[in-house]
mmCIF file of C-alpha atoms and ligand atoms in Angstrom:
data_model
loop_
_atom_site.group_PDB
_atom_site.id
_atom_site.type_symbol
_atom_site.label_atom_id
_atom_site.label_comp_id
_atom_site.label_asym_id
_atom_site.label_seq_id
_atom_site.Cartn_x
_atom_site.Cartn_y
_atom_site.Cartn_z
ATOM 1 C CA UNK A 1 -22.293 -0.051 -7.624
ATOM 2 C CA UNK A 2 -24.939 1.178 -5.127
ATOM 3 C CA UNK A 3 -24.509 5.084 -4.214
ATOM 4 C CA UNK A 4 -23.265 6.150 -0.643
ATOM 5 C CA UNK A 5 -21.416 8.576 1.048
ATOM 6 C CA UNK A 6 -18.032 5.838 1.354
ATOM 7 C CA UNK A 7 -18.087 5.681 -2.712
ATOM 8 C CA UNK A 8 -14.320 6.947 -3.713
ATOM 9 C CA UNK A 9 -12.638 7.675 -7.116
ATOM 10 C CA UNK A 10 -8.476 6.981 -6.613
ATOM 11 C CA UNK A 11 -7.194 7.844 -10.567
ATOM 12 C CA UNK A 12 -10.196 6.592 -12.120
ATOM 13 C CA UNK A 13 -10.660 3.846 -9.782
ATOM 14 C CA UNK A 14 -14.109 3.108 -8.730
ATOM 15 C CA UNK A 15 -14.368 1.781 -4.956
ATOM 16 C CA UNK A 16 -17.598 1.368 -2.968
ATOM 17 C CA UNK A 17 -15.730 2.165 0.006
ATOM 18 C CA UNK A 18 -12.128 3.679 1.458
ATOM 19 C CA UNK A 19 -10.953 0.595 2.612
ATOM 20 C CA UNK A 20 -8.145 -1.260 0.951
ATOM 21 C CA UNK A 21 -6.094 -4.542 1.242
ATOM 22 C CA UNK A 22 -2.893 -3.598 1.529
ATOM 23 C CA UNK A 23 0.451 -5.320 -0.197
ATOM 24 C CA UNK A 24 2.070 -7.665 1.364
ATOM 25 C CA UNK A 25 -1.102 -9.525 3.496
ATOM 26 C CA UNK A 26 -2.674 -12.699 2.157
ATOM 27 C CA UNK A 27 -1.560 -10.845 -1.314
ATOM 28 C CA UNK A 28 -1.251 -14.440 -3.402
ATOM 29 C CA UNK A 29 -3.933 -16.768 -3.843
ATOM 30 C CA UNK A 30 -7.633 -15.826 -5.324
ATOM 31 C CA UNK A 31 -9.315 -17.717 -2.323
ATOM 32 C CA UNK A 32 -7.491 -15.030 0.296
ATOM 33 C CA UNK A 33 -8.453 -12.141 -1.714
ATOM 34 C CA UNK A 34 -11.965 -13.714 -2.039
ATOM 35 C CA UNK A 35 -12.142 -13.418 1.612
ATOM 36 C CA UNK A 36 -10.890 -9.997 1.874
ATOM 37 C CA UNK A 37 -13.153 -9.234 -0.241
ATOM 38 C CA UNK A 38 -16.434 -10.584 1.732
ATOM 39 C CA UNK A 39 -14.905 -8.913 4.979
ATOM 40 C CA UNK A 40 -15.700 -5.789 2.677
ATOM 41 C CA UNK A 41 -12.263 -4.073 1.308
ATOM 42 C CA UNK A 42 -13.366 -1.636 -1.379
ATOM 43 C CA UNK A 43 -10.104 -3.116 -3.163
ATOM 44 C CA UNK A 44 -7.251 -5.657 -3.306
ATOM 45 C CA UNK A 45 -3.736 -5.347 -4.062
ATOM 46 C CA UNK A 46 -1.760 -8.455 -3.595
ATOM 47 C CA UNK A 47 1.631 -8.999 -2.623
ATOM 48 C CA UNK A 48 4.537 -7.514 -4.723
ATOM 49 C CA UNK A 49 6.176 -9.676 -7.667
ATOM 50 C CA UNK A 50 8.498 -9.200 -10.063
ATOM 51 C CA UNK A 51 10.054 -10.835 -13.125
ATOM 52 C CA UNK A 52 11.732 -13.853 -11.895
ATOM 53 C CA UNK A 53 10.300 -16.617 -8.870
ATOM 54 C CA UNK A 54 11.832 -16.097 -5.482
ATOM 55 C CA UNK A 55 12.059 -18.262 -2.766
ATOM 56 C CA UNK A 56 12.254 -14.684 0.020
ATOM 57 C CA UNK A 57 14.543 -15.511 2.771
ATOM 58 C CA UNK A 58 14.955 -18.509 5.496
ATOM 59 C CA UNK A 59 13.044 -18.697 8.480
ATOM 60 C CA UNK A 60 12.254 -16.551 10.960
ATOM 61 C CA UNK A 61 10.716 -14.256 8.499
ATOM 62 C CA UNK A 62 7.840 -12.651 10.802
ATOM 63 C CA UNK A 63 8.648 -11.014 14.583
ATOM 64 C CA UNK A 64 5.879 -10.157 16.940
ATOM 65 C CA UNK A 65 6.725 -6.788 19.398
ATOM 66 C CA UNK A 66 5.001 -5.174 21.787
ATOM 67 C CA UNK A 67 4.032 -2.750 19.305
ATOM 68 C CA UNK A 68 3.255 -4.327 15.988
ATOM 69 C CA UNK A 69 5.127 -6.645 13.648
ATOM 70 C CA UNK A 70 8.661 -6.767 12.723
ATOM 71 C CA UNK A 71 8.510 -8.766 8.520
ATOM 72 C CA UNK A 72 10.891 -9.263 6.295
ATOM 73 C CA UNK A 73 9.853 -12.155 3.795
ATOM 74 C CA UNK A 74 12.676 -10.971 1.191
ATOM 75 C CA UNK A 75 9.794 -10.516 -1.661
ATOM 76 C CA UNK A 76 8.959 -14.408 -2.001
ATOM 77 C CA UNK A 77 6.889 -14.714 -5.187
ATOM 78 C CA UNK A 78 6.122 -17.112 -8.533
ATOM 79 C CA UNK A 79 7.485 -14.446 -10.911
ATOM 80 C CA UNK A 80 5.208 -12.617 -13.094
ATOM 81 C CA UNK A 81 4.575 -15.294 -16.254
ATOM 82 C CA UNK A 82 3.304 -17.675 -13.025
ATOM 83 C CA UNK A 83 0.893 -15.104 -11.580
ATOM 84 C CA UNK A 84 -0.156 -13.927 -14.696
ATOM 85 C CA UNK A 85 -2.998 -16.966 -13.980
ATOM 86 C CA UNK A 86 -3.722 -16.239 -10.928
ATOM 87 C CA UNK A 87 -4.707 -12.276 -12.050
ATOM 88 C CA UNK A 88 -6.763 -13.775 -14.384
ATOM 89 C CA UNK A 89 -8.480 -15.808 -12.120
ATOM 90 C CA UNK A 90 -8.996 -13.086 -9.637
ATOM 91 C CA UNK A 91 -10.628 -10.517 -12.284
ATOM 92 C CA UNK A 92 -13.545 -13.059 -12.915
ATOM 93 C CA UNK A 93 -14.291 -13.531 -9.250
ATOM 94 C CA UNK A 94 -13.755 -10.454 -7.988
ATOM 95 C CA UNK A 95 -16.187 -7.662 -7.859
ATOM 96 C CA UNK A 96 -13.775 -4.904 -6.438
ATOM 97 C CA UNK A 97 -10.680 -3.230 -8.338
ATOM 98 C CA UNK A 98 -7.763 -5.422 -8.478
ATOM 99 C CA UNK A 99 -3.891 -3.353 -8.205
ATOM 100 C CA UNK A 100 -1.256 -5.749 -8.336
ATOM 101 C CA UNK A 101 2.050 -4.470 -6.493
ATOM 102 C CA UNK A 102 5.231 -5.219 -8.565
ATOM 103 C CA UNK A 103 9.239 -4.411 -8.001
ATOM 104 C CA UNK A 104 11.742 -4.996 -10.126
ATOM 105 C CA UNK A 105 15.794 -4.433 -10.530
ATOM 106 C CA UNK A 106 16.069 -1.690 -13.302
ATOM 107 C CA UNK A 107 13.394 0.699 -14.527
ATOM 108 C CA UNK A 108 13.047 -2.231 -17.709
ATOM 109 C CA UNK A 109 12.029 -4.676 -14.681
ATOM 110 C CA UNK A 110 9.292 -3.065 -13.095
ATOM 111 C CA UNK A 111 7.943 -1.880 -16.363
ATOM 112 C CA UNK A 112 7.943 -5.279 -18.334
ATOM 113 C CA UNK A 113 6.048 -7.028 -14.679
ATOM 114 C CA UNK A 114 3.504 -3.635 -14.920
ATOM 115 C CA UNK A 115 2.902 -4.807 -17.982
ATOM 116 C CA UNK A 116 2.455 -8.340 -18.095
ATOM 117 C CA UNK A 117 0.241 -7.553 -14.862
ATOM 118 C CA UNK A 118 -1.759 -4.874 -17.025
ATOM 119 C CA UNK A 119 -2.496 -7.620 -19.545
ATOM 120 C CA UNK A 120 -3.471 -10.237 -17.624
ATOM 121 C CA UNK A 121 -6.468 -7.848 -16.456
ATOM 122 C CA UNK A 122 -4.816 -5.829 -13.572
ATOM 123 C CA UNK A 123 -7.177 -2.682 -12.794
ATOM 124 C CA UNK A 124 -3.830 -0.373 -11.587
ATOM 125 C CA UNK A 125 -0.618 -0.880 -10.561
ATOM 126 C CA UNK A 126 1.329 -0.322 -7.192
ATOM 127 C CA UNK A 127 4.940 0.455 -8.038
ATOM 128 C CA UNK A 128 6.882 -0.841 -4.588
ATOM 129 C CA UNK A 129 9.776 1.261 -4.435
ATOM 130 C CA UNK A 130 10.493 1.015 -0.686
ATOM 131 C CA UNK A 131 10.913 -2.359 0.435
ATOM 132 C CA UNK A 132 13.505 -1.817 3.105
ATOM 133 C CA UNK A 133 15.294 -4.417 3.029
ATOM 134 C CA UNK A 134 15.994 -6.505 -0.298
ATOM 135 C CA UNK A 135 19.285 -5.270 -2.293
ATOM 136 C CA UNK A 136 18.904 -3.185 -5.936
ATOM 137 C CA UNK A 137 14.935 -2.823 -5.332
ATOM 138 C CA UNK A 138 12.433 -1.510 -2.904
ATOM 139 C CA UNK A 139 13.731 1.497 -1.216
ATOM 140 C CA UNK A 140 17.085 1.861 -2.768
ATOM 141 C CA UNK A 141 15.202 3.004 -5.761
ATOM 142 C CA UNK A 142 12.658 5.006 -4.208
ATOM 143 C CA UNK A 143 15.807 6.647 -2.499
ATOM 144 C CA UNK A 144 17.071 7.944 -5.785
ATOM 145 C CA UNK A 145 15.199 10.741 -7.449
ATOM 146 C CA UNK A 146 16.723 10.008 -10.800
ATOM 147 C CA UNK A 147 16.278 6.236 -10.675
ATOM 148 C CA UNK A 148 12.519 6.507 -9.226
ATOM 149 C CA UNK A 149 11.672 9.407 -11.794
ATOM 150 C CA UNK A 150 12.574 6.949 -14.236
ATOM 151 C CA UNK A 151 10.879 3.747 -13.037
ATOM 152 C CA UNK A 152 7.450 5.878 -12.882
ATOM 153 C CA UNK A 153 7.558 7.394 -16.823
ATOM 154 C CA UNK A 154 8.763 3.791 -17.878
ATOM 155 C CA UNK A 155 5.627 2.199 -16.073
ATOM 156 C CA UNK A 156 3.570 5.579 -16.811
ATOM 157 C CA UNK A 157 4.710 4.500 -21.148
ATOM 158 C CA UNK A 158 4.114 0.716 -20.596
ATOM 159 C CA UNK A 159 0.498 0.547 -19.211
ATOM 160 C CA UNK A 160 -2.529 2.263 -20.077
ATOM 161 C CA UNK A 161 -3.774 1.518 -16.220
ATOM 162 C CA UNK A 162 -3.462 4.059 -12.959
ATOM 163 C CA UNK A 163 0.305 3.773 -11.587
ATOM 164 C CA UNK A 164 0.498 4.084 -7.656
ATOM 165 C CA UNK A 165 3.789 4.484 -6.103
ATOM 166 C CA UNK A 166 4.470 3.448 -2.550
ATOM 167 C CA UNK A 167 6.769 4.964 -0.842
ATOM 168 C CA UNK A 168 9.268 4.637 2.065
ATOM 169 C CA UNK A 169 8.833 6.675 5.833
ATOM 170 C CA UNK A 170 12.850 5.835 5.891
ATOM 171 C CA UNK A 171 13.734 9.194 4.343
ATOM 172 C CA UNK A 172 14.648 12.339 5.490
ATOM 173 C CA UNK A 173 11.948 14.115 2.833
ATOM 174 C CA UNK A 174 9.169 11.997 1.767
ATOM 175 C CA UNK A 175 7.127 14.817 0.124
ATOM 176 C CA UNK A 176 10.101 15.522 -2.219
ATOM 177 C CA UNK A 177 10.158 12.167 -3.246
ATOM 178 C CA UNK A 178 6.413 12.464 -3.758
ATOM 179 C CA UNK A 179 6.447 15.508 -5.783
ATOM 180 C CA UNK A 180 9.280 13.338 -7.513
ATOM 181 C CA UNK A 181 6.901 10.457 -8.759
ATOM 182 C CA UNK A 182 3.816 13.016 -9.322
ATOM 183 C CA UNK A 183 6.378 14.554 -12.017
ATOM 184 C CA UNK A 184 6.876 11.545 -13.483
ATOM 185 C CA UNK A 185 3.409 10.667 -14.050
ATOM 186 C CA UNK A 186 2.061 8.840 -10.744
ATOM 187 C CA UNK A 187 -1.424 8.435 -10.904
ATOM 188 C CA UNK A 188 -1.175 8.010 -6.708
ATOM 189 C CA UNK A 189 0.721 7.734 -3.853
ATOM 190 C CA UNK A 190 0.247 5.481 -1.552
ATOM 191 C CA UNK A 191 2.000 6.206 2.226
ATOM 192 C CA UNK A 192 3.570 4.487 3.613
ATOM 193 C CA UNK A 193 5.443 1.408 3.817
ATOM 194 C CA UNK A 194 6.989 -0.035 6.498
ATOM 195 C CA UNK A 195 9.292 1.529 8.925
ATOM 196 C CA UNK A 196 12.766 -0.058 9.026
ATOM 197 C CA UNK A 197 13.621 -1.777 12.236
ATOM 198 C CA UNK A 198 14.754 -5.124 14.341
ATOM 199 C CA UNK A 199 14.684 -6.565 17.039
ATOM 200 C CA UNK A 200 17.290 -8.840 18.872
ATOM 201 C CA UNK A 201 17.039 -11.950 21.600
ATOM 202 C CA UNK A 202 18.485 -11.421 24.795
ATOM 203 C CA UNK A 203 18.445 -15.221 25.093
ATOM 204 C CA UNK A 204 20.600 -15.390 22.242
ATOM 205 C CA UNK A 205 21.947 -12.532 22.194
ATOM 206 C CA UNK A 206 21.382 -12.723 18.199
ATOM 207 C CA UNK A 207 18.908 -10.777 15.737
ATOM 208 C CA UNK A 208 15.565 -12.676 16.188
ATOM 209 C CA UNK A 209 14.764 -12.638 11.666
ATOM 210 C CA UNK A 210 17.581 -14.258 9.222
ATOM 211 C CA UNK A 211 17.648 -10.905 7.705
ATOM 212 C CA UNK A 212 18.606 -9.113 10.978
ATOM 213 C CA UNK A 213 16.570 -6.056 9.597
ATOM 214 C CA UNK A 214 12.850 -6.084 8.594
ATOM 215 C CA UNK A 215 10.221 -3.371 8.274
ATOM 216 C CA UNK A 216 7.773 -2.470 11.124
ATOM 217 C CA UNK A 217 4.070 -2.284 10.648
ATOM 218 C CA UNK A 218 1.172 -2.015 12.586
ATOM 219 C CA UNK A 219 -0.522 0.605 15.550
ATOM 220 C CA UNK A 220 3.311 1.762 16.238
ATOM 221 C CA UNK A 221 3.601 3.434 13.042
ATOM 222 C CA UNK A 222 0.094 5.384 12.478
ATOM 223 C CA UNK A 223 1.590 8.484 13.731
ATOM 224 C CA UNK A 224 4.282 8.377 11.215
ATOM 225 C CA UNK A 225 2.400 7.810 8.543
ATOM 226 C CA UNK A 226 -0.160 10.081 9.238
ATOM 227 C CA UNK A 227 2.568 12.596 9.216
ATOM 228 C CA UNK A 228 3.879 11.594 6.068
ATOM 229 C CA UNK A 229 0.365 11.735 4.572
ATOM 230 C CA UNK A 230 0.028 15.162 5.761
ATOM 231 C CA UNK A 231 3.423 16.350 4.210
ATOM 232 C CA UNK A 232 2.713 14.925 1.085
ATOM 233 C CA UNK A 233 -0.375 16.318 0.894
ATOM 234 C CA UNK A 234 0.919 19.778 1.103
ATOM 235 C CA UNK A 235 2.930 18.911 -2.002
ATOM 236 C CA UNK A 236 1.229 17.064 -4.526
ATOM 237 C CA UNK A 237 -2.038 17.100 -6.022
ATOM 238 C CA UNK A 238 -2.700 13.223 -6.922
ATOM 239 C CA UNK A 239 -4.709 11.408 -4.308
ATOM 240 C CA UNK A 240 -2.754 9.947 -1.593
ATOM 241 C CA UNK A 241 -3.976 6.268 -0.103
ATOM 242 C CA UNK A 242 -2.931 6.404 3.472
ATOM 243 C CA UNK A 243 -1.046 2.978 4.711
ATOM 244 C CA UNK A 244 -0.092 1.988 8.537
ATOM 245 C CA UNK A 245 -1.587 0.946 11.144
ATOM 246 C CA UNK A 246 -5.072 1.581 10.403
ATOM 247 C CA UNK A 247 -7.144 -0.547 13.192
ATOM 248 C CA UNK A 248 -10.431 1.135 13.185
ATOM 249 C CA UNK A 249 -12.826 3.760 12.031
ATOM 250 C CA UNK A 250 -10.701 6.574 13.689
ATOM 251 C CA UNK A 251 -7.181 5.329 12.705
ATOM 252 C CA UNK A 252 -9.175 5.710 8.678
ATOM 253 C CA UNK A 253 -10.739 8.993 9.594
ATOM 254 C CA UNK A 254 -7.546 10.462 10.927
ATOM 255 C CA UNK A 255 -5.727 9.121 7.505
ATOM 256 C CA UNK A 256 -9.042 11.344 5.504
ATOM 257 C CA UNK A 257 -8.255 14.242 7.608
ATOM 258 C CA UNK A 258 -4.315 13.942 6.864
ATOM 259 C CA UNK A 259 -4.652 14.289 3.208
ATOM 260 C CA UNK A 260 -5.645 10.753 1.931
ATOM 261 C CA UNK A 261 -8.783 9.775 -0.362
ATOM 262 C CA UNK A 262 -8.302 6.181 1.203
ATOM 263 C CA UNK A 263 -6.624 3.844 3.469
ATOM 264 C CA UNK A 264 -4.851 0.824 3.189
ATOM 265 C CA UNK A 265 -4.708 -2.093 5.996
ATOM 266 C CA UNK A 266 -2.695 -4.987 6.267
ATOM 267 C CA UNK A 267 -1.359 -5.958 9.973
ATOM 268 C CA UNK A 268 -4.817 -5.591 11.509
ATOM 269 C CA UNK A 269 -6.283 -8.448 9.642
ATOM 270 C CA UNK A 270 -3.989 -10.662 11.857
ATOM 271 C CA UNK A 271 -6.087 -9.343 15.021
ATOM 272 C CA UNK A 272 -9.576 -8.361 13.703
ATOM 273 C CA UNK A 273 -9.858 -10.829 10.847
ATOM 274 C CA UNK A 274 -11.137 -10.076 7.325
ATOM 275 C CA UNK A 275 -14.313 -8.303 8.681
ATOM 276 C CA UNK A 276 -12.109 -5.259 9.500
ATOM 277 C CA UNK A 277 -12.595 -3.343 6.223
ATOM 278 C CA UNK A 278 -16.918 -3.858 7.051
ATOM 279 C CA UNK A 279 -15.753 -2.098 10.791
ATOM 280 C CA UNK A 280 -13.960 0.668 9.668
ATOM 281 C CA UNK A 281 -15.901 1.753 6.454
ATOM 282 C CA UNK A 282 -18.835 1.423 8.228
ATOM 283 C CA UNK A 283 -17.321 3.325 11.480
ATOM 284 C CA UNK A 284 -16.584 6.275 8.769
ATOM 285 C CA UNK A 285 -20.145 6.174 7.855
ATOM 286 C CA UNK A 286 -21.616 7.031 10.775
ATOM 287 C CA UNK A 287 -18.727 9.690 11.633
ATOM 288 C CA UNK A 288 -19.603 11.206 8.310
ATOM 289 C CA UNK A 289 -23.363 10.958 8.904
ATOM 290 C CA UNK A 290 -22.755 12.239 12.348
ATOM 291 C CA UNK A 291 -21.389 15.230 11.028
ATOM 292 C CA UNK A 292 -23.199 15.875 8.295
ATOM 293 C CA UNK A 293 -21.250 15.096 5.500
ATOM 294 C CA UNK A 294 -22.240 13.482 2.325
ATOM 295 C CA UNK A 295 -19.218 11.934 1.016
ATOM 296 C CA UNK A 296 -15.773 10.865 2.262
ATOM 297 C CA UNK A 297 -14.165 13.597 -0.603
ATOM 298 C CA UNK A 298 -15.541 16.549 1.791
ATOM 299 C CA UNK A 299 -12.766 15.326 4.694
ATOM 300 C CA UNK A 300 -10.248 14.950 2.732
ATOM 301 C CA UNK A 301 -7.133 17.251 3.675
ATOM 302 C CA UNK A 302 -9.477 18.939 6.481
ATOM 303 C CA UNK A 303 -7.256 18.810 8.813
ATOM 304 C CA UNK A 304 -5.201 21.423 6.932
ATOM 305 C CA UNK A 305 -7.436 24.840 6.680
ATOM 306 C CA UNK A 306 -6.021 27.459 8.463
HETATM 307 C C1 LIG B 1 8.788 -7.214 2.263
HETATM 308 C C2 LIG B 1 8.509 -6.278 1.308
HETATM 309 C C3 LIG B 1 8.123 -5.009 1.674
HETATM 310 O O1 LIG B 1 7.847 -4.037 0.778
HETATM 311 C C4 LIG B 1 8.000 -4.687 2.999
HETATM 312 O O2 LIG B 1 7.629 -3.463 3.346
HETATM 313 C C5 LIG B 1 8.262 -5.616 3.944
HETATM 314 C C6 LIG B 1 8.657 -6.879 3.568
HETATM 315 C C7 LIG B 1 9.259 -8.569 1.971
HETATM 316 O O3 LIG B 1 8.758 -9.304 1.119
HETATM 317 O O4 LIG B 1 10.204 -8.953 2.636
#
């Protein structure tokens, strides 16, 4: 890897740039990641699965507000023996890390699809623990400081690979949950995911998704994560990837300033295209060059000297 000021380290991880896919977007096939790739993400992590296939919920899955997207897919995935092929595939085409996002139903869940993913050649692993929306998963662990603790160390004993956890803004502490999975071995945290919501037809009169609820991502939520980044900055000393809303150079710097070594970005891709992660890394470039900084590590956490 060439040099430069946008080179980062996340728990080990190598990336020539900030800039991350984030779960969730185009997170399935090799050709999508390919692509995110060539628009110039520094890494990919593809869309959570777990043990078993699941066909997610019936349509309308996907809402468009005024302010950013409402999803809620219900986790649709092949199950980890199927995508065990597709990691594979991915590692020898793709020249950036490769995290692959899993959930499970028990702590033995999420540690047996860590490691099947950890086999099959994933680089790290993203722990989701706060999908908002799917029962006995996602956020109803990541709620429970017990049941979360526990779902990091088993992950932490199956895999030899970084374990991030992502967690949930829909919580009334999210540094304590933080300082929770640092505890229990997280390698990172990645913040946030997305904020619970809905939204309902007046034609209707009826929620517009099947699921009623969904999770809100998008420009709407930058302020809240960027909050949450800088509270669980204040708490924990693994690196934090900042996730939400992240549309251009200043959204990432803002996320740098907050606490986090790196940013995530999903919903823009749907507006800017795959050449977003080029945009902003190399909008963070010339802010750094601007003002005289040699690497993206000097910004980080900033924002908070007194
Ligand atoms: C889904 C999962 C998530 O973690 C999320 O934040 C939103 C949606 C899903 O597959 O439904």
């Amino acid at each position: 890897m060439k040099r430069n000021r946008l080179n980062v380290n996340i728990a080990g991880l190598q990336l020539a740039n900030p800039t991350i896919l984030a779960s969730g977007i185009l997170g399935y096939s090799v050709a999508t990641l390919q692509s995110i790739v060539e628009g110039g993400a520094g890494a990919v992590i593809t869309k959570s699965v777990g043990l078993k296939p699941r066909q997610g919920y019936a349509n309308p899955t996907v809402v468009q507000t005024k302010c950013g997207l409402i999803n809620a897919m219900g986790l649709p995935n092949p199950g980890i023996d199927e995508f065990v092929n597709e990691i594979r595939e991915a590692k020898t085409v793709l020249d950036v890390p490769l995290i692959v996002s899993v959930y499970g139903f028990s702590e033995e869940e999420y540690a047996l699809a860590a490691k099947k993913a950890a086999g099959a050649g994933a680089d790290a692993l993203e722990l989701n623990v706060s999908c908002p929306h799917v029962k006995e998963t996602g956020s109803e662990i990541g709620q429970n400081s017990e049941i979360l603790a526990e779902v990091v160390r088993k992950a932490k004993a199956a895999v030899s690979k970084p374990v991030f956890v992502k967690l949930a803004p829909n919580v009334t502490d999210i540094a304590e949950i933080a300082e929770t999975a640092a505890r229990a071995g997280a390698d990172a945290i990645t913040a946030i995911n997305t904020v619970k919501a809905m939204a309902i037809d007046a034609e209707t009169a009826m929620p517009i998704l099947s699921n009623k609820k969904g999770g809100l991502s998008g420009q709407a939520i930058k302020p809240i994560a960027v909050r949450c980044v800088y509270e669980v900055y204040e708490r924990v000393k693994i690196p934090i990837i900042g996730c939400g809303g992240v549309t251009d150079w200043r959204d990432a710097v803002e996320f740098l300033l907050a606490g986090a070594s790196a940013v995530q970005i999903g919903t823009a891709i749907a507006t800017k295209g795959p050449n977003v992660f080029k945009t902003v890394s190399s909008g963070v470039n010339t802010y750094l060059k601007r003002k005289g900084f040699r690497s993206v590590k000097e910004i980080v956490g900033l924002s908070h000297r007194n």
